[in-house]
Amino acid sequence: STTPPMPVEPYHYRLRGSPIPGDPIDEVWAKSDMICSVGVHRLDRVKVKRGDYVVGHISMEQVNAIRTAAAASFGVRTEAR
């Protein structure tokens, strides 16, 4: 999300910059209390305009931080990785 949560909770994680290449957004949020089930086959690229898809990227450090935030949304405590 490009909209900051109010208030910021342990299940929110701010990414610096967009994971989408070429996206000028400098701040996006993982709102890990908004969990849903999706097919993995739909997660490999993002549609940026008609017929144009890009593959985003985040670091493993960010993946682990988002996992920790998701665990917090379920009330699970984890050790920092």
Tab-separated table of N, CA, C and O in Angstrom:
chain	number	residue	atom	x	y	z
A	1	SER	N	0.841	-1.176	0.000
A	1	SER	CA	0.000	0.000	0.000
A	1	SER	C	0.887	1.240	0.000
A	1	SER	O	1.942	1.248	0.617
A	2	THR	N	0.448	2.272	-0.670
A	2	THR	CA	1.170	3.544	-0.616
A	2	THR	C	0.591	4.460	0.454
A	2	THR	O	1.117	5.544	0.692
A	3	THR	N	-0.475	4.020	1.123
A	3	THR	CA	-1.091	4.797	2.191
A	3	THR	C	-0.555	4.324	3.537
A	3	THR	O	-0.715	3.147	3.884
A	4	PRO	N	0.099	5.201	4.296
A	4	PRO	CA	0.615	4.785	5.605
A	4	PRO	C	-0.532	4.399	6.542
A	4	PRO	O	-1.587	5.035	6.535
A	5	PRO	N	-0.334	3.355	7.355
A	5	PRO	CA	-1.368	2.973	8.320
A	5	PRO	C	-1.400	3.974	9.472
A	5	PRO	O	-0.392	4.585	9.811
A	6	MET	N	-2.573	4.147	10.036
A	6	MET	CA	-2.734	5.032	11.193
A	6	MET	C	-3.517	4.300	12.247
A	6	MET	O	-4.696	4.022	12.014
A	7	PRO	N	-2.946	3.959	13.358
A	7	PRO	CA	-1.545	4.118	13.713
A	7	PRO	C	-0.712	2.955	13.164
A	7	PRO	O	-1.253	1.912	12.795
A	8	VAL	N	0.593	3.119	13.142
A	8	VAL	CA	1.492	2.042	12.727
A	8	VAL	C	1.533	1.010	13.852
A	8	VAL	O	1.706	1.357	15.020
A	9	GLU	N	1.335	-0.244	13.487
A	9	GLU	CA	1.303	-1.357	14.443
A	9	GLU	C	2.437	-2.330	14.136
A	9	GLU	O	3.059	-2.252	13.073
A	10	PRO	N	2.710	-3.276	15.048
A	10	PRO	CA	3.776	-4.257	14.807
A	10	PRO	C	3.559	-5.107	13.555
A	10	PRO	O	4.500	-5.677	13.023
A	11	TYR	N	2.331	-5.206	13.080
A	11	TYR	CA	2.048	-6.000	11.888
A	11	TYR	C	2.130	-5.186	10.594
A	11	TYR	O	1.752	-5.648	9.533
A	12	HIS	N	2.643	-3.967	10.684
A	12	HIS	CA	2.903	-3.134	9.508
A	12	HIS	C	4.411	-3.072	9.281
A	12	HIS	O	5.184	-3.039	10.227
A	13	TYR	N	4.808	-3.037	8.013
A	13	TYR	CA	6.234	-2.922	7.688
A	13	TYR	C	6.399	-1.943	6.537
A	13	TYR	O	5.759	-2.087	5.496
A	14	ARG	N	7.262	-0.943	6.749
A	14	ARG	CA	7.515	0.068	5.719
A	14	ARG	C	8.718	-0.345	4.885
A	14	ARG	O	9.793	-0.597	5.408
A	15	LEU	N	8.518	-0.416	3.581
A	15	LEU	CA	9.612	-0.685	2.652
A	15	LEU	C	10.098	0.653	2.117
A	15	LEU	O	9.292	1.525	1.784
A	16	ARG	N	11.385	0.806	2.030
A	16	ARG	CA	11.937	2.024	1.429
A	16	ARG	C	11.998	1.803	-0.073
A	16	ARG	O	12.698	0.932	-0.547
A	17	GLY	N	11.242	2.593	-0.785
A	17	GLY	CA	11.182	2.435	-2.235
A	17	GLY	C	10.182	1.361	-2.620
A	17	GLY	O	9.759	0.551	-1.813
A	18	SER	N	9.818	1.383	-3.850
A	18	SER	CA	8.864	0.418	-4.384
A	18	SER	C	9.595	-0.833	-4.862
A	18	SER	O	10.674	-0.734	-5.435
A	19	PRO	N	9.007	-2.014	-4.654
A	19	PRO	CA	9.617	-3.226	-5.198
A	19	PRO	C	9.433	-3.353	-6.704
A	19	PRO	O	10.010	-4.227	-7.335
A	20	ILE	N	8.663	-2.459	-7.301
A	20	ILE	CA	8.400	-2.491	-8.737
A	20	ILE	C	9.456	-1.651	-9.456
A	20	ILE	O	9.565	-0.447	-9.216
A	21	PRO	N	10.243	-2.266	-10.338
A	21	PRO	CA	11.273	-1.502	-11.058
A	21	PRO	C	10.675	-0.327	-11.835
A	21	PRO	O	9.645	-0.458	-12.482
A	22	GLY	N	11.317	0.833	-11.712
A	22	GLY	CA	10.873	2.022	-12.429
A	22	GLY	C	9.746	2.786	-11.755
A	22	GLY	O	9.350	3.844	-12.225
A	23	ASP	N	9.213	2.273	-10.650
A	23	ASP	CA	8.132	2.949	-9.935
A	23	ASP	C	8.720	4.088	-9.105
A	23	ASP	O	9.629	3.869	-8.316
A	24	PRO	N	8.229	5.318	-9.274
A	24	PRO	CA	8.809	6.452	-8.557
A	24	PRO	C	8.403	6.545	-7.082
A	24	PRO	O	8.933	7.375	-6.350
A	25	ILE	N	7.504	5.694	-6.637
A	25	ILE	CA	7.052	5.737	-5.237
A	25	ILE	C	8.248	5.475	-4.318
A	25	ILE	O	9.008	4.544	-4.531
A	26	ASP	N	8.407	6.291	-3.275
A	26	ASP	CA	9.555	6.104	-2.391
A	26	ASP	C	9.210	5.392	-1.087
A	26	ASP	O	10.095	5.099	-0.285
A	27	GLU	N	7.925	5.101	-0.867
A	27	GLU	CA	7.535	4.431	0.367
A	27	GLU	C	6.291	3.584	0.121
A	27	GLU	O	5.290	4.082	-0.396
A	28	VAL	N	6.369	2.313	0.465
A	28	VAL	CA	5.209	1.431	0.403
A	28	VAL	C	5.134	0.651	1.702
A	28	VAL	O	6.144	0.479	2.401
A	29	TRP	N	3.952	0.184	2.020
A	29	TRP	CA	3.712	-0.516	3.281
A	29	TRP	C	3.200	-1.925	3.042
A	29	TRP	O	2.322	-2.132	2.205
A	30	ALA	N	3.742	-2.858	3.802
A	30	ALA	CA	3.161	-4.198	3.887
A	30	ALA	C	2.232	-4.162	5.098
A	30	ALA	O	2.681	-3.923	6.217
A	31	LYS	N	0.957	-4.337	4.848
A	31	LYS	CA	-0.032	-4.322	5.928
A	31	LYS	C	-0.412	-5.776	6.191
A	31	LYS	O	-1.349	-6.316	5.612
A	32	SER	N	0.348	-6.382	7.083
A	32	SER	CA	0.285	-7.824	7.278
A	32	SER	C	-0.920	-8.287	8.081
A	32	SER	O	-1.072	-9.477	8.328
A	33	ASP	N	-1.782	-7.383	8.481
A	33	ASP	CA	-3.035	-7.781	9.113
A	33	ASP	C	-4.121	-7.983	8.065
A	33	ASP	O	-5.240	-8.334	8.379
A	34	MET	N	-3.767	-7.791	6.814
A	34	MET	CA	-4.726	-7.938	5.715
A	34	MET	C	-4.336	-9.161	4.876
A	34	MET	O	-4.109	-9.077	3.681
A	35	ILE	N	-4.254	-10.304	5.548
A	35	ILE	CA	-3.812	-11.551	4.922
A	35	ILE	C	-4.937	-12.124	4.063
A	35	ILE	O	-6.102	-12.114	4.457
A	36	CYS	N	-4.569	-12.622	2.891
A	36	CYS	CA	-5.537	-13.317	2.048
A	36	CYS	C	-4.828	-14.465	1.346
A	36	CYS	O	-3.605	-14.549	1.340
A	37	SER	N	-5.593	-15.325	0.778
A	37	SER	CA	-5.047	-16.492	0.086
A	37	SER	C	-5.091	-16.240	-1.417
A	37	SER	O	-6.126	-15.862	-1.953
A	38	VAL	N	-3.937	-16.427	-2.075
A	38	VAL	CA	-3.861	-16.249	-3.518
A	38	VAL	C	-3.034	-17.382	-4.116
A	38	VAL	O	-2.268	-18.034	-3.417
A	39	GLY	N	-3.195	-17.580	-5.396
A	39	GLY	CA	-2.412	-18.589	-6.096
A	39	GLY	C	-0.998	-18.093	-6.342
A	39	GLY	O	-0.801	-16.963	-6.788
A	40	VAL	N	-0.002	-18.909	-6.051
A	40	VAL	CA	1.392	-18.536	-6.263
A	40	VAL	C	1.641	-18.153	-7.720
A	40	VAL	O	2.436	-17.260	-8.009
A	41	HIS	N	0.935	-18.797	-8.629
A	41	HIS	CA	1.128	-18.499	-10.046
A	41	HIS	C	0.743	-17.061	-10.395
A	41	HIS	O	1.094	-16.564	-11.455
A	42	ARG	N	0.049	-16.366	-9.489
A	42	ARG	CA	-0.347	-14.982	-9.741
A	42	ARG	C	0.620	-13.977	-9.119
A	42	ARG	O	0.427	-12.775	-9.223
A	43	LEU	N	1.664	-14.458	-8.461
A	43	LEU	CA	2.547	-13.568	-7.715
A	43	LEU	C	3.892	-13.314	-8.386
A	43	LEU	O	4.752	-12.674	-7.813
A	44	ASP	N	4.094	-13.792	-9.580
A	44	ASP	CA	5.422	-13.680	-10.181
A	44	ASP	C	5.662	-12.357	-10.899
A	44	ASP	O	6.799	-12.004	-11.165
A	45	ARG	N	4.631	-11.617	-11.213
A	45	ARG	CA	4.824	-10.320	-11.880
A	45	ARG	C	3.637	-9.407	-11.619
A	45	ARG	O	2.581	-9.836	-11.216
A	46	VAL	N	3.855	-8.112	-11.885
A	46	VAL	CA	2.844	-7.088	-11.639
A	46	VAL	C	2.517	-6.398	-12.955
A	46	VAL	O	3.410	-6.029	-13.710
A	47	LYS	N	1.235	-6.219	-13.200
A	47	LYS	CA	0.813	-5.519	-14.410
A	47	LYS	C	0.985	-4.018	-14.182
A	47	LYS	O	0.427	-3.444	-13.250
A	48	VAL	N	1.781	-3.367	-15.033
A	48	VAL	CA	1.999	-1.923	-14.914
A	48	VAL	C	1.183	-1.131	-15.927
A	48	VAL	O	0.903	0.041	-15.720
A	49	LYS	N	0.851	-1.740	-17.034
A	49	LYS	CA	-0.074	-1.170	-18.008
A	49	LYS	C	-0.519	-2.304	-18.919
A	49	LYS	O	-0.013	-3.416	-18.831
A	50	ARG	N	-1.437	-2.021	-19.790
A	50	ARG	CA	-2.004	-3.067	-20.630
A	50	ARG	C	-0.909	-3.841	-21.383
A	50	ARG	O	-0.138	-3.269	-22.149
A	51	GLY	N	-0.855	-5.130	-21.124
A	51	GLY	CA	0.103	-6.003	-21.792
A	51	GLY	C	1.540	-5.875	-21.318
A	51	GLY	O	2.428	-6.508	-21.868
A	52	ASP	N	1.786	-5.071	-20.280
A	52	ASP	CA	3.150	-4.854	-19.793
A	52	ASP	C	3.238	-5.284	-18.330
A	52	ASP	O	2.559	-4.724	-17.470
A	53	TYR	N	4.079	-6.267	-18.077
A	53	TYR	CA	4.259	-6.807	-16.734
A	53	TYR	C	5.719	-6.695	-16.338
A	53	TYR	O	6.607	-6.797	-17.177
A	54	VAL	N	5.973	-6.480	-15.042
A	54	VAL	CA	7.339	-6.433	-14.527
A	54	VAL	C	7.444	-7.350	-13.318
A	54	VAL	O	6.448	-7.656	-12.659
A	55	VAL	N	8.659	-7.790	-13.047
A	55	VAL	CA	8.927	-8.615	-11.872
A	55	VAL	C	9.538	-7.713	-10.809
A	55	VAL	O	10.543	-7.048	-11.054
A	56	GLY	N	8.915	-7.678	-9.655
A	56	GLY	CA	9.412	-6.867	-8.550
A	56	GLY	C	10.475	-7.614	-7.766
A	56	GLY	O	10.729	-8.800	-7.995
A	57	HIS	N	11.102	-6.921	-6.824
A	57	HIS	CA	12.142	-7.534	-6.011
A	57	HIS	C	12.204	-6.858	-4.650
A	57	HIS	O	12.159	-5.629	-4.561
A	58	ILE	N	12.296	-7.691	-3.612
A	58	ILE	CA	12.631	-7.199	-2.279
A	58	ILE	C	13.707	-8.118	-1.725
A	58	ILE	O	13.857	-9.263	-2.160
A	59	SER	N	14.459	-7.619	-0.776
A	59	SER	CA	15.553	-8.394	-0.196
A	59	SER	C	15.010	-9.455	0.769
A	59	SER	O	13.875	-9.361	1.248
A	60	MET	N	15.842	-10.444	1.073
A	60	MET	CA	15.455	-11.463	2.057
A	60	MET	C	15.263	-10.827	3.428
A	60	MET	O	14.421	-11.271	4.203
A	61	GLU	N	16.008	-9.777	3.721
A	61	GLU	CA	15.828	-9.062	4.980
A	61	GLU	C	14.402	-8.509	5.060
A	61	GLU	O	13.741	-8.606	6.097
A	62	GLN	N	13.912	-7.943	3.944
A	62	GLN	CA	12.544	-7.429	3.920
A	62	GLN	C	11.524	-8.559	3.980
A	62	GLN	O	10.501	-8.436	4.656
A	63	VAL	N	11.790	-9.662	3.288
A	63	VAL	CA	10.884	-10.817	3.343
A	63	VAL	C	10.749	-11.290	4.789
A	63	VAL	O	9.634	-11.519	5.281
A	64	ASN	N	11.857	-11.417	5.484
A	64	ASN	CA	11.819	-11.869	6.871
A	64	ASN	C	11.092	-10.877	7.773
A	64	ASN	O	10.347	-11.278	8.670
A	65	ALA	N	11.275	-9.585	7.523
A	65	ALA	CA	10.574	-8.573	8.315
A	65	ALA	C	9.073	-8.641	8.065
A	65	ALA	O	8.270	-8.499	8.998
A	66	ILE	N	8.659	-8.877	6.836
A	66	ILE	CA	7.233	-9.006	6.521
A	66	ILE	C	6.673	-10.280	7.150
A	66	ILE	O	5.553	-10.281	7.666
A	67	ARG	N	7.435	-11.357	7.152
A	67	ARG	CA	6.998	-12.597	7.822
A	67	ARG	C	6.789	-12.355	9.313
A	67	ARG	O	5.823	-12.835	9.897
A	68	THR	N	7.716	-11.613	9.924
A	68	THR	CA	7.587	-11.291	11.348
A	68	THR	C	6.344	-10.442	11.587
A	68	THR	O	5.605	-10.662	12.551
A	69	ALA	N	6.085	-9.484	10.694
A	69	ALA	CA	4.888	-8.646	10.813
A	69	ALA	C	3.624	-9.488	10.660
A	69	ALA	O	2.651	-9.309	11.393
A	70	ALA	N	3.631	-10.426	9.708
A	70	ALA	CA	2.470	-11.305	9.517
A	70	ALA	C	2.242	-12.152	10.756
A	70	ALA	O	1.094	-12.337	11.191
A	71	ALA	N	3.311	-12.666	11.348
A	71	ALA	CA	3.178	-13.460	12.576
A	71	ALA	C	2.563	-12.609	13.682
A	71	ALA	O	1.705	-13.080	14.436
A	72	ALA	N	2.975	-11.340	13.774
A	72	ALA	CA	2.423	-10.439	14.788
A	72	ALA	C	0.926	-10.246	14.602
A	72	ALA	O	0.185	-10.111	15.571
A	73	SER	N	0.457	-10.261	13.351
A	73	SER	CA	-0.979	-10.077	13.111
A	73	SER	C	-1.801	-11.232	13.655
A	73	SER	O	-2.976	-11.083	13.941
A	74	PHE	N	-1.145	-12.396	13.817
A	74	PHE	CA	-1.813	-13.570	14.395
A	74	PHE	C	-1.492	-13.733	15.874
A	74	PHE	O	-1.866	-14.724	16.487
A	75	GLY	N	-0.744	-12.791	16.430
A	75	GLY	CA	-0.389	-12.859	17.840
A	75	GLY	C	0.771	-13.791	18.134
A	75	GLY	O	0.979	-14.191	19.277
A	76	VAL	N	1.560	-14.130	17.111
A	76	VAL	CA	2.707	-15.011	17.287
A	76	VAL	C	3.950	-14.151	17.439
A	76	VAL	O	4.217	-13.274	16.625
A	77	ARG	N	4.724	-14.423	18.470
A	77	ARG	CA	5.970	-13.684	18.672
A	77	ARG	C	7.101	-14.454	18.017
A	77	ARG	O	7.183	-15.667	18.127
A	78	THR	N	7.986	-13.740	17.349
A	78	THR	CA	9.138	-14.373	16.709
A	78	THR	C	10.408	-13.655	17.117
A	78	THR	O	10.372	-12.492	17.522
A	79	GLU	N	11.504	-14.345	16.995
A	79	GLU	CA	12.813	-13.737	17.247
A	79	GLU	C	13.236	-13.003	15.980
A	79	GLU	O	12.946	-13.437	14.879
A	80	ALA	N	13.924	-11.883	16.146
A	80	ALA	CA	14.443	-11.154	14.987
A	80	ALA	C	15.444	-12.035	14.253
A	80	ALA	O	16.217	-12.751	14.870
A	81	ARG	N	15.409	-11.975	12.929
A	81	ARG	CA	16.326	-12.794	12.130
A	81	ARG	C	17.462	-11.975	11.639
A	81	ARG	O	17.430	-10.890	11.306
